[in-house]
CSV table of C-alpha atoms and ligand atoms in Angstrom, one decimal:
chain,number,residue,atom,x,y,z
A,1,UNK,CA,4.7,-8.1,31.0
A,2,UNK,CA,7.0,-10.9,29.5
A,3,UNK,CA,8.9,-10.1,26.5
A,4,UNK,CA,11.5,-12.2,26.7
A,5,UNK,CA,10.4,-15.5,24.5
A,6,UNK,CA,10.4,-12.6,21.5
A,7,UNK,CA,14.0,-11.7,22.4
A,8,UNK,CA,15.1,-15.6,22.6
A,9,UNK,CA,13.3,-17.3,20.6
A,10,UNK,CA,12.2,-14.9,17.4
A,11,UNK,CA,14.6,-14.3,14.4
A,12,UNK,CA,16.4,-10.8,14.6
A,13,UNK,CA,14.6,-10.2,11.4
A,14,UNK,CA,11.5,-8.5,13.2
A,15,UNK,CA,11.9,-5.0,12.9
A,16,UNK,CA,8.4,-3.8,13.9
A,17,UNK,CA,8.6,-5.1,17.3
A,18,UNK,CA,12.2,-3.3,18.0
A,19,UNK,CA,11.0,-0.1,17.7
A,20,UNK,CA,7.2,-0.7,18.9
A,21,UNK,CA,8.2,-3.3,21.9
A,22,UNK,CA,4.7,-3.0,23.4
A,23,UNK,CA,2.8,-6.3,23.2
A,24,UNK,CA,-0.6,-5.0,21.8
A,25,UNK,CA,-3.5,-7.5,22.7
A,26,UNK,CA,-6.8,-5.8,21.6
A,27,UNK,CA,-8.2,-3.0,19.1
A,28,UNK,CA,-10.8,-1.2,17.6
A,29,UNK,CA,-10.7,1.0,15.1
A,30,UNK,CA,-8.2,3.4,15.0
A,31,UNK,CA,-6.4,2.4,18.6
A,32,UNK,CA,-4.3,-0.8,19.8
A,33,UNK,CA,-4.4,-1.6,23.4
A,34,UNK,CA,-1.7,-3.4,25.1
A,35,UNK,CA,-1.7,-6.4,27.9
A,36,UNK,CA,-1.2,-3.9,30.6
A,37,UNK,CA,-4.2,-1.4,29.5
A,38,UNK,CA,-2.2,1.5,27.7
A,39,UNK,CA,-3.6,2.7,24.6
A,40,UNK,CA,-1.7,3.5,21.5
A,41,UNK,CA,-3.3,5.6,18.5
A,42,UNK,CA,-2.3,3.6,15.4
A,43,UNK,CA,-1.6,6.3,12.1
A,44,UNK,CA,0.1,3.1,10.7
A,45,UNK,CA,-2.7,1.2,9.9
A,46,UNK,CA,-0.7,-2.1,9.2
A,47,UNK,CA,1.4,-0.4,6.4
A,48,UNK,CA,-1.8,-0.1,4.9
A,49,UNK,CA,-3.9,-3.1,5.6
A,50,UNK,CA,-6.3,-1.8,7.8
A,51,UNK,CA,-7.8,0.9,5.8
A,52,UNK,CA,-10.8,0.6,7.5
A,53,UNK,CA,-9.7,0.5,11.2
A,54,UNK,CA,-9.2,-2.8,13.5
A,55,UNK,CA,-11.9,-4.9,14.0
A,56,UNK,CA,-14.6,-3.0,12.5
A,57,UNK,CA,-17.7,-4.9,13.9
A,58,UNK,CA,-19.7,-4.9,10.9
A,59,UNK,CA,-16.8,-7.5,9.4
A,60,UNK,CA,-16.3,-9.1,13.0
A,61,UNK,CA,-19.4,-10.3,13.0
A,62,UNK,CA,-19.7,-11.7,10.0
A,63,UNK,CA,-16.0,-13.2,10.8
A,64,UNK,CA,-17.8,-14.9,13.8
A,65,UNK,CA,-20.9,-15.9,11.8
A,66,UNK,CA,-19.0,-17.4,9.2
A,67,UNK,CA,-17.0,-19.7,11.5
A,68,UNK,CA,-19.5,-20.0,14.2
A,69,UNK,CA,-21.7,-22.0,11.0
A,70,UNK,CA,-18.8,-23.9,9.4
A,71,UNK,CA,-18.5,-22.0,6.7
A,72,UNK,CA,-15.6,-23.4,4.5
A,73,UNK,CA,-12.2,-21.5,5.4
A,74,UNK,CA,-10.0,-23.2,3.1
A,75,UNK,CA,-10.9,-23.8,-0.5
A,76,UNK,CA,-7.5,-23.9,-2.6
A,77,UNK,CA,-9.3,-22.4,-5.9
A,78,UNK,CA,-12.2,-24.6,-5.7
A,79,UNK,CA,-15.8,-23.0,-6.0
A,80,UNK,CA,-17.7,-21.3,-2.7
A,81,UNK,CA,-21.0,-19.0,-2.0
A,82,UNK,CA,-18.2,-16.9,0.0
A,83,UNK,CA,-16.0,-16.6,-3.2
A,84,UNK,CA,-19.2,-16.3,-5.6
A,85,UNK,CA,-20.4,-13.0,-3.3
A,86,UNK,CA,-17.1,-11.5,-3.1
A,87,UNK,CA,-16.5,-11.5,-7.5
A,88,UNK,CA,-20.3,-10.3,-7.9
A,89,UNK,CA,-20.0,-7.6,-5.5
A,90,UNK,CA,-16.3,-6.6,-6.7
A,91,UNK,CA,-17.8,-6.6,-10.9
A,92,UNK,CA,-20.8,-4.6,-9.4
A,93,UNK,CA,-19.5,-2.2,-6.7
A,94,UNK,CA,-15.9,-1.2,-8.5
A,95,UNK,CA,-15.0,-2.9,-11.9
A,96,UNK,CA,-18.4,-1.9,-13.7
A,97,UNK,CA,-19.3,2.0,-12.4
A,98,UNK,CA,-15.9,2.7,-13.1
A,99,UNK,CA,-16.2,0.9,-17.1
A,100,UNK,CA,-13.2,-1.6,-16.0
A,101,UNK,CA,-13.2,-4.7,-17.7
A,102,UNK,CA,-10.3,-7.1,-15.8
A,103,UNK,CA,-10.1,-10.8,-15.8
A,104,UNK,CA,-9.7,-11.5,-11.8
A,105,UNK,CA,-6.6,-13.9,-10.3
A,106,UNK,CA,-6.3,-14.7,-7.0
A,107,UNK,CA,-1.9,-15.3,-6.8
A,108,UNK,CA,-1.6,-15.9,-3.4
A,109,UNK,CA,-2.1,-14.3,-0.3
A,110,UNK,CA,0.2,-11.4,0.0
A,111,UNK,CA,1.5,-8.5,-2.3
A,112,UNK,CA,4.7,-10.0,-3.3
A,113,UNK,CA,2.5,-13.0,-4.8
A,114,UNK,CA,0.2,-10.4,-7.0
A,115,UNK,CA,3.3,-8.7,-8.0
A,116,UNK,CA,5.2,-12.2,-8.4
A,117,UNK,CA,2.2,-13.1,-11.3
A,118,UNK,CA,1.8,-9.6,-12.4
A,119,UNK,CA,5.5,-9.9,-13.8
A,120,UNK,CA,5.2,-13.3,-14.8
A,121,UNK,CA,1.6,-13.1,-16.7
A,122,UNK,CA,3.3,-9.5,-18.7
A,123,UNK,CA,6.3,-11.9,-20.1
A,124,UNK,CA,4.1,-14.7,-20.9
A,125,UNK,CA,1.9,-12.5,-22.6
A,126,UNK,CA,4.8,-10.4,-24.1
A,127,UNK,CA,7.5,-13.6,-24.9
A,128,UNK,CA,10.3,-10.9,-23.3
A,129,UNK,CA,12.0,-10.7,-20.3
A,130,UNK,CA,13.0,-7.2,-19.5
A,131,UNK,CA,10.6,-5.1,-17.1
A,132,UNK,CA,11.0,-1.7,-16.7
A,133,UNK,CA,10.7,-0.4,-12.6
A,134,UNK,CA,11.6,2.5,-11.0
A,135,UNK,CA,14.1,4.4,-9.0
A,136,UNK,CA,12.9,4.1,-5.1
A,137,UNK,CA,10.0,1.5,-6.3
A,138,UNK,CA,8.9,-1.4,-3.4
A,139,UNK,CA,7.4,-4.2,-5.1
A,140,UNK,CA,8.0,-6.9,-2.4
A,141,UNK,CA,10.3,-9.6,-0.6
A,142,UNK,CA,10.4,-12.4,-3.5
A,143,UNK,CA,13.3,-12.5,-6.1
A,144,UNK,CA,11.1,-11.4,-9.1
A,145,UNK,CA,9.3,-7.8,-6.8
A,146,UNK,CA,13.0,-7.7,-5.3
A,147,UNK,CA,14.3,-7.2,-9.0
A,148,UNK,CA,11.8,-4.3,-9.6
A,149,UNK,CA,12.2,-2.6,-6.1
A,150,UNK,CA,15.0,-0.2,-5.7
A,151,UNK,CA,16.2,-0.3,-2.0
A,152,UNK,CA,19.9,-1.3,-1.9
A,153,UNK,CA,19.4,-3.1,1.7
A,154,UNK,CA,16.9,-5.4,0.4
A,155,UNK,CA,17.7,-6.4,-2.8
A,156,UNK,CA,21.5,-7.6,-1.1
A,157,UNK,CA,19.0,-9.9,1.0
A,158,UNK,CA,18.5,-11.8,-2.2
A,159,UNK,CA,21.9,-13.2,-2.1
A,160,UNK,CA,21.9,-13.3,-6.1
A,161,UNK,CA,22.2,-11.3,-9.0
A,162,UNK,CA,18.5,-9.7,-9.7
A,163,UNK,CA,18.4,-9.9,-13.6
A,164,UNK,CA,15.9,-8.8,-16.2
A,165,UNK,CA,15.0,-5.5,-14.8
A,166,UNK,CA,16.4,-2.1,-14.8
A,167,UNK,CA,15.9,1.3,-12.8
A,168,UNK,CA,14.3,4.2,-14.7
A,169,UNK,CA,13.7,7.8,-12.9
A,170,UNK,CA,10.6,7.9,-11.0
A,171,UNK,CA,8.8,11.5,-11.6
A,172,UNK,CA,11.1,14.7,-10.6
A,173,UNK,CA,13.5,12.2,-9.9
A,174,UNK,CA,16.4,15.2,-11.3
A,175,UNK,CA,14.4,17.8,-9.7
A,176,UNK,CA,12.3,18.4,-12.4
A,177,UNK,CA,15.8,19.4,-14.5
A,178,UNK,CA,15.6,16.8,-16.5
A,179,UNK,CA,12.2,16.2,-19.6
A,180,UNK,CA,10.6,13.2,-18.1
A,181,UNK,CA,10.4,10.3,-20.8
A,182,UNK,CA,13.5,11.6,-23.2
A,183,UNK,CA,15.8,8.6,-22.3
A,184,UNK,CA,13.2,5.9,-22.3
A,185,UNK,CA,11.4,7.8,-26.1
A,186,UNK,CA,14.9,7.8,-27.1
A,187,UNK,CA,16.1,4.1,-26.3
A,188,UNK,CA,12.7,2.5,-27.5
A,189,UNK,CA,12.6,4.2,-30.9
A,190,UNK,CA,16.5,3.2,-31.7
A,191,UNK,CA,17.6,-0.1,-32.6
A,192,UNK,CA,21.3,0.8,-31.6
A,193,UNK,CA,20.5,1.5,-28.2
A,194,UNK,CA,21.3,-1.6,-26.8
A,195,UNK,CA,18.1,-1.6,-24.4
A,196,UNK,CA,16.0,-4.7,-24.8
A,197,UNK,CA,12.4,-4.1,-25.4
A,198,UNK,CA,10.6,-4.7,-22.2
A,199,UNK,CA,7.7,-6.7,-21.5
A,200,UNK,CA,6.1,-4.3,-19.2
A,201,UNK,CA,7.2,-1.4,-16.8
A,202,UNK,CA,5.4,-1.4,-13.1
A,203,UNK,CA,4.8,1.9,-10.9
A,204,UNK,CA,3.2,2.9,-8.1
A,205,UNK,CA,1.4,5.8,-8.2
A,206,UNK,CA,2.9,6.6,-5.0
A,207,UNK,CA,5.7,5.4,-3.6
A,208,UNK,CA,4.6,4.3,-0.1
A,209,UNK,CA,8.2,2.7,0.8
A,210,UNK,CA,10.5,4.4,-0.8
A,211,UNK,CA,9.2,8.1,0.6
A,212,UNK,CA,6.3,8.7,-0.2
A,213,UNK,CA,7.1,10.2,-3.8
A,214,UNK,CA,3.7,10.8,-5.6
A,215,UNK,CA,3.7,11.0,-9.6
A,216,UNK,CA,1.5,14.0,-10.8
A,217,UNK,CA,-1.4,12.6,-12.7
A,218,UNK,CA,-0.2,14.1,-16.2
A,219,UNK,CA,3.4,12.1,-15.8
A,220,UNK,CA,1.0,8.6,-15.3
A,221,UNK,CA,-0.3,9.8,-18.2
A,222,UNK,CA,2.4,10.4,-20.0
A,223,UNK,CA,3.9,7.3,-19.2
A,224,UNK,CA,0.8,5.5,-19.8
A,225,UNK,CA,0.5,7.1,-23.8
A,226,UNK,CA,4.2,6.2,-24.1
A,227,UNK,CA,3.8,2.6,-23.1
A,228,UNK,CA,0.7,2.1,-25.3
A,229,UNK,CA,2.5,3.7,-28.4
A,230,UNK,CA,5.3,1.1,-28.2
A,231,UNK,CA,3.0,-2.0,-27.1
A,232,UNK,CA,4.6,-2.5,-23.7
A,233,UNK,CA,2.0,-3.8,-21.0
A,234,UNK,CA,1.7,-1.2,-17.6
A,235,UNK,CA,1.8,-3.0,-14.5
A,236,UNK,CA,0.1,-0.6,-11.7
A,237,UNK,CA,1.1,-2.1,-8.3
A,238,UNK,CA,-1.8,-0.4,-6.4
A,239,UNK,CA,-0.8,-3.3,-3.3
A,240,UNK,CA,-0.5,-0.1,-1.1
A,241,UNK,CA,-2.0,3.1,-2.6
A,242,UNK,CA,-5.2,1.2,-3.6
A,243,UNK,CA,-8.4,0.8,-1.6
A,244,UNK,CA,-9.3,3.9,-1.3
A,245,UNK,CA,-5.7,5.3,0.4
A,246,UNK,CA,-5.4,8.0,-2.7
A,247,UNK,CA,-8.5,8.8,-2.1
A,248,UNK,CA,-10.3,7.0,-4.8
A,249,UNK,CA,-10.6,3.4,-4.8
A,250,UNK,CA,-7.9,2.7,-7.6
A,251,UNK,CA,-5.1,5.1,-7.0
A,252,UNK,CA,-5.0,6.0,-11.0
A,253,UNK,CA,-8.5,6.5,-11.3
A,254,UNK,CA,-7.4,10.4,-11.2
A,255,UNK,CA,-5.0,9.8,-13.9
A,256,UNK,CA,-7.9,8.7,-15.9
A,257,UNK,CA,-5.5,5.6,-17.1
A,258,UNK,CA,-6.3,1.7,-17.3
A,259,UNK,CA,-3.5,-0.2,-16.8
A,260,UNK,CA,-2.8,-3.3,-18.5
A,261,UNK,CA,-2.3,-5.4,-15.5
A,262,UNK,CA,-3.4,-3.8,-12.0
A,263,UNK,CA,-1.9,-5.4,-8.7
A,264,UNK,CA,-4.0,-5.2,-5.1
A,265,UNK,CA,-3.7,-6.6,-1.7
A,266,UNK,CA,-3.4,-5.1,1.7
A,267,UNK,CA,-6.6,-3.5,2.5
A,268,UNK,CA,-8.7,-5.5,-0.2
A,269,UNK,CA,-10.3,-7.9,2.6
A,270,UNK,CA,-10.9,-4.8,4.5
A,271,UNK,CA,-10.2,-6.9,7.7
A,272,UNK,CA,-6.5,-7.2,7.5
A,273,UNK,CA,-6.7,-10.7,6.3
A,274,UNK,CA,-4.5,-11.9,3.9
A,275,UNK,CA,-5.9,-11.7,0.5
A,276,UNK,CA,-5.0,-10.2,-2.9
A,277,UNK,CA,-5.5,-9.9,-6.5
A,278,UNK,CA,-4.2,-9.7,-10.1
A,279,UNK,CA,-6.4,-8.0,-12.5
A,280,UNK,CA,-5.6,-8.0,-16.1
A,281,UNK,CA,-7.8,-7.5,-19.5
A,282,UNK,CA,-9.3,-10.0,-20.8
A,283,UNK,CA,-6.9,-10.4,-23.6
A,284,UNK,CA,-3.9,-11.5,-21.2
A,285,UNK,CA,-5.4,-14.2,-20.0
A,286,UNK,CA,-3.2,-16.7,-21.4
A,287,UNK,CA,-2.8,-18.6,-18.2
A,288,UNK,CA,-3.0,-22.4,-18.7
A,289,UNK,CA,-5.0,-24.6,-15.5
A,290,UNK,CA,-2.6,-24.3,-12.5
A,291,UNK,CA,0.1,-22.9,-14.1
A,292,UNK,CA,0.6,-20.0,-11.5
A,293,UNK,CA,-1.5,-21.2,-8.2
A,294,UNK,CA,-0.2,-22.0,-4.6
A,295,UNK,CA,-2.0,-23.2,-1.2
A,296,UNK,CA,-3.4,-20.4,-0.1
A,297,UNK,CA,-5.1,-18.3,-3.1
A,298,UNK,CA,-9.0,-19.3,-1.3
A,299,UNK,CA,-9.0,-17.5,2.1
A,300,UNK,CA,-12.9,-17.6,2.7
A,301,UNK,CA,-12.6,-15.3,5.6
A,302,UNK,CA,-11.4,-12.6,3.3
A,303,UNK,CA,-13.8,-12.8,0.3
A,304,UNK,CA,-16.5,-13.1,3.5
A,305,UNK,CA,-15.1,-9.2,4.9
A,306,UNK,CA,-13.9,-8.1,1.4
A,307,UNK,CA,-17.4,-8.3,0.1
A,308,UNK,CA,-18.6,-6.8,2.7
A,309,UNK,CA,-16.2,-3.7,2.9
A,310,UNK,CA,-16.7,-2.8,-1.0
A,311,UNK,CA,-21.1,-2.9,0.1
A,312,UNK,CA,-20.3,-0.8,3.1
A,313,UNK,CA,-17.7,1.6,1.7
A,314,UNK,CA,-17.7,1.5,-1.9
A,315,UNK,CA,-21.4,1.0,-3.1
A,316,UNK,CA,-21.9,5.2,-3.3
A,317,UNK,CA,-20.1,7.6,-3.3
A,318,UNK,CA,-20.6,9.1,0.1
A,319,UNK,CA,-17.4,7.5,1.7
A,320,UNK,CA,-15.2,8.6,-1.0
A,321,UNK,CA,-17.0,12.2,-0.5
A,322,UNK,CA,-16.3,12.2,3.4
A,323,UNK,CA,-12.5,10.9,2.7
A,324,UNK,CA,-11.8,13.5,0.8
A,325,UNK,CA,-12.4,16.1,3.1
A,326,UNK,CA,-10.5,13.9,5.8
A,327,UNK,CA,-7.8,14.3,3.8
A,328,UNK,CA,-8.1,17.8,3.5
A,329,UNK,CA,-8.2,18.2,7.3
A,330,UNK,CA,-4.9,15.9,7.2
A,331,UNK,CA,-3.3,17.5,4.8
A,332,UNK,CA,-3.9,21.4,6.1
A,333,UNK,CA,-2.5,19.7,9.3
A,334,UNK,CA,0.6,18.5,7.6
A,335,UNK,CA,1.8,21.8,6.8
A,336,UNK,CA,1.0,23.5,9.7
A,337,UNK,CA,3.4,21.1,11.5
A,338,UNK,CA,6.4,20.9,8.7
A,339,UNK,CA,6.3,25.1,9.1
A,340,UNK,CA,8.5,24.1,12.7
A,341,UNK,CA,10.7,22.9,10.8
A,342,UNK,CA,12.7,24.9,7.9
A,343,UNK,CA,13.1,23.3,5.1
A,344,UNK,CA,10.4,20.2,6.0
A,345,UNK,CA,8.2,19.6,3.0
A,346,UNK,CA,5.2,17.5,2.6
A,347,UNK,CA,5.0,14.2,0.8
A,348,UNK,CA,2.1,12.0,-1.1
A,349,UNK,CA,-1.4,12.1,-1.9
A,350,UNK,CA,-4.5,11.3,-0.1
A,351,UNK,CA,-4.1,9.3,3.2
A,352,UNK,CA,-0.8,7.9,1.7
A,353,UNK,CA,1.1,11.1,2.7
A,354,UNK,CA,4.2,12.2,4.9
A,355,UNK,CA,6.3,14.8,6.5
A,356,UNK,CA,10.2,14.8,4.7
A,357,UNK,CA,12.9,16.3,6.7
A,358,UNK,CA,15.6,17.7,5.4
A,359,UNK,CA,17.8,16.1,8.2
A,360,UNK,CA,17.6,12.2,7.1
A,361,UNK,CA,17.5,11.2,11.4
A,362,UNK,CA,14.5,13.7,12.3
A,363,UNK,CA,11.6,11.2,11.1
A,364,UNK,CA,12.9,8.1,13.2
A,365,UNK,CA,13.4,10.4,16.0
A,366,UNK,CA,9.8,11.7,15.4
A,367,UNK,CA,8.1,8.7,15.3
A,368,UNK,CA,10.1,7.9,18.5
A,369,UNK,CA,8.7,10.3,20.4
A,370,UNK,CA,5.1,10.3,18.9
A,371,UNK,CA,5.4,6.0,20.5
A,372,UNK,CA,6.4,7.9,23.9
A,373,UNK,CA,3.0,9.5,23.5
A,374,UNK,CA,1.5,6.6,22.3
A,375,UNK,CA,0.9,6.7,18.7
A,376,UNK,CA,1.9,4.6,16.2
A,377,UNK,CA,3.7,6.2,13.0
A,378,UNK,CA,6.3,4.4,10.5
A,379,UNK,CA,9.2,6.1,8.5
A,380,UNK,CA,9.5,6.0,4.9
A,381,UNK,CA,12.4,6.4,2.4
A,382,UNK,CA,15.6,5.6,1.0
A,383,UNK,CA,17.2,7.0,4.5
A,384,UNK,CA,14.0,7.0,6.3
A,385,UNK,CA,13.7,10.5,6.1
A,386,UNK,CA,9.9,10.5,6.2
A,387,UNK,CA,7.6,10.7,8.9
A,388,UNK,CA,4.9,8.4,7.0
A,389,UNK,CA,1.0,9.3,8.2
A,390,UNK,CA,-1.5,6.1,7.3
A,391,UNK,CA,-4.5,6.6,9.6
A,392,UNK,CA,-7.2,4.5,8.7
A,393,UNK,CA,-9.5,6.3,5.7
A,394,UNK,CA,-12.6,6.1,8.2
A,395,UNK,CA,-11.0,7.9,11.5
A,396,UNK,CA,-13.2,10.3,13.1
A,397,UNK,CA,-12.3,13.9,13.0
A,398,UNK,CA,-11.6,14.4,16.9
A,399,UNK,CA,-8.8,11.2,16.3
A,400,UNK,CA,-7.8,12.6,13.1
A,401,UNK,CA,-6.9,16.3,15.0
A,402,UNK,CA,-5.8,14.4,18.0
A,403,UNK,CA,-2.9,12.4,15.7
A,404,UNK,CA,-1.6,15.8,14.3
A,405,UNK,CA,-1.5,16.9,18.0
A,406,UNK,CA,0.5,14.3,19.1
A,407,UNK,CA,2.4,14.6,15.5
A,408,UNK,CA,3.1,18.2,16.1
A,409,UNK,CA,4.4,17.5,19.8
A,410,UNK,CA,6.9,14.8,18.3
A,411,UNK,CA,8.1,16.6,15.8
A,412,UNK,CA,8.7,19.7,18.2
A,413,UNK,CA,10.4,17.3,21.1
A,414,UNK,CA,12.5,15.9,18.4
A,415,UNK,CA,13.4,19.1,17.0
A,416,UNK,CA,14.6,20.2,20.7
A,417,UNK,CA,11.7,22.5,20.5
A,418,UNK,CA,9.5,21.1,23.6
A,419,UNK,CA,10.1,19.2,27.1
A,420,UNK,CA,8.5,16.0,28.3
A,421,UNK,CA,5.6,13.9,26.9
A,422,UNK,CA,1.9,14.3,27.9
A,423,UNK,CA,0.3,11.3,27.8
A,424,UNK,CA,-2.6,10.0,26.6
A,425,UNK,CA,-4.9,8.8,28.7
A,426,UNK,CA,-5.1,5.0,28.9
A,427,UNK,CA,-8.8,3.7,28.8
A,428,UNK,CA,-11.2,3.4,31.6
B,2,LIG,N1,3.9,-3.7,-3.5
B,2,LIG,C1,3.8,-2.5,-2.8
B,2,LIG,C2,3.6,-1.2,-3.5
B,2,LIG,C3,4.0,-2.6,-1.4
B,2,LIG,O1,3.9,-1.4,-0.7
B,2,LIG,C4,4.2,-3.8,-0.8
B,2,LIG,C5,4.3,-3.9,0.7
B,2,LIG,O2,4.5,-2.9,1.4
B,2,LIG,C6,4.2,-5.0,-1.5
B,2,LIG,C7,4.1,-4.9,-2.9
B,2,LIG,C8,4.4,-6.3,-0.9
B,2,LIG,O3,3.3,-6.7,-0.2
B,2,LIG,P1,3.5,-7.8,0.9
B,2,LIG,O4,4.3,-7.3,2.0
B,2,LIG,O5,2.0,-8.1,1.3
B,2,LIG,O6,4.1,-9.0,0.3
């Protein structure tokens, strides 16, 4: 099949399509199918958009409803029945079992945009500039997430100095050699230090870009006592490790922390449509009308599927139950694969987890093989040295085992430990 108007004509900025050159036309669930019938199993979920597979047909068909009766797709901010359902069910389903009490914003469609107000809404809030990130953090593409993530090669694609931020270690960033908070205790509490107070400090929980590095649930909490002590707001960007990927539906639930100010996007429409959120308490919003909004904040489709995805997944806890020993099943699979290789350790938490090699090219050569055999796997980390595993949350066991399979196969053909490929079968 043609390929060659993506070669001509699309910016050399696509990377996806490089590695993955199929042209995938169809899906369900946990599979992609291209033009020419091959299917591909996809443990990549849309970097985390697709938590609940492709096309799930309980959201389709609403989708088709929705449009089918003229239901208003684009609404800026303005008032709609679709918007109305989707903040009742989200105060219902997650904020109130879980005693959360956050003002919602809708910033824009896409994560940089809930990070984008996240930091602006802290400094407003605060009246200073500096924001804490940390070392190997992803935050986004715009100039203020740029200045908060860590990765050299993107924040050069600014093309200008990235001020009012600095880099702090992320947890066992010195190997666990170092006490975690002692510099940033130290520098707060002395007026000679030279460090501005910042207005807030963001974190993931774990970092899904920058390989996979999960923070124990006692450093969160540490940080989170720390930041509270010395009236500095915490930003949780959850754009990746929320919905459910950790394992609960707020990746800090665990930690038994509330962060100030909680990004979300990705996964939150549950349908892969673009959508997202800034949460904060009640006591930061110090917004005035319009001062942060933007075209598309009122995607109808998405409160339409997101509403629908917190009833269907979210309303008990009987998903959550079943996840949890999905990840189990994942995990236990993990490390039976990293044993073929010495020195391989496993990375993350929950469904947000990974395979680090101790040679930096294994993971891209991994994934390259596990596309041969049709399945769809990303890298992570500052060198890509992490196979990254993000299968949606509800995959069925037999796809689950038949992922590690092909993982397993990959990781022993790129380890010059197996011969050819067998393929999966395409569908009938
Ligand atoms: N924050 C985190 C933690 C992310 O992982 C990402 C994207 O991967 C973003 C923000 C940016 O989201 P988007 O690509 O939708 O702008």
């Amino acid at each position: 099949m043609a390929t060659d108007i993506f070669e001509t004509r699309e910016s050399q900025v696509r990377s996806y399509s490089k590695n993955w050159p199929a042209v995938f036309d169809k899906a369900e669930g946990c599979y992609q199918f291209t033009e020419d019938g091959s299917r591909y199993l996809d443990f990549f979920s849309g970097a985390g958009a697709l938590n609940y597979g492709h096309n799930l047909p309980e959201l389709r068909d609403l989708v088709v409803d929705y449009v089918s009766n003229s239901g208003v797709t684009h609404s800026m901010d303005m008032n709609t029945p679709a918007k109305r359902r989707f903040l009742e069910t989200f105060e219902r389903v997650i904020l109130e079992p879980r005693n959360l009490d956050y003002k919602v914003m809708f910033p824009g469609p896409t994560g940089t945009n809930t990070v984008e107000a996240a930091l602006k809404l802290a400094r407003k809030v605060t009246g200073r500039q500096h924001i804490l990130s940390f070392t190997n953090a992803f935050h986004g593409m715009t100039l203020g997430a740029l200045s908060v993530t860590g990765n050299s090669m993107k924040r050069k694609g600014a093309g200008i100095p990235l001020t009012n931020s600095s880099k702090i270690p992320y947890d066992d960033y010195f190997d666990g050699d170092i006490p975690d908070f002692i510099w940033l205790e130290k520098v707060l509490e002395d007026s000679g230090s030279g460090v501005d107070k910042p207005a807030a400090v963001i974190v993931e929980t774990v970092q899904g870009e920058g390989g996979l590095n999960a923070a124990r649930l006692e450093w969160l909490k540490e940080l989170a006592n720390l930041l509270r002590r010395h009236n500095i707001l915490l930003i949780v960007d959850d754009v990746q490790a929320g919905c459910g990927r950790t394992g609960t539906f707020f990746s800090f639930e665990e930690a038994g922390i509330v962060p100030d100010i909680v990004c979300v996007s990705k996964s939150i429409s549950g349908y892969g449509l673009a959508m997202a959120l800034t949460l904060f308490k009640p006591e930061l919003d110090v917004w005035e009308p319009g001062e942060h909004n933007g075209t598309f904040r009122g995607n109808n489709l998405a409160f339409v599927t997101a509403a629908r995805a917190l009833e269907l997944f979210w309303a008990d806890d009987s998903f959550q139950k079943e996840l949890a020993g999905k990840i189990e099943e994942l995990h236990t699979g993990m490390a039976k694969i990293a044993e073929h290789v010495r020195g391989a350790s496993i990375r993350g938490r929950g469904f947000l987890s990974g395979i680090c090699f101790p040679e930096p090219d294994t993971a891209g050569k991994v994934a390259a093989e596990a596309y041969k055999r049709n399945m769809l796997v990303e890298t992570s980390g500052p060198k890509d040295e992490v196979v990254k595993l993000m299968p949606a949350l509800n995959i069925s066991s037999d796809d689950l085992q038949k992922g590690l399979q092909i993982l397993e196969e990959s990781v022993l053909a790129a380890t010059g430990q197996l011969g050819e490929p067998s393929r999966l079968r395409p569908p009938h």
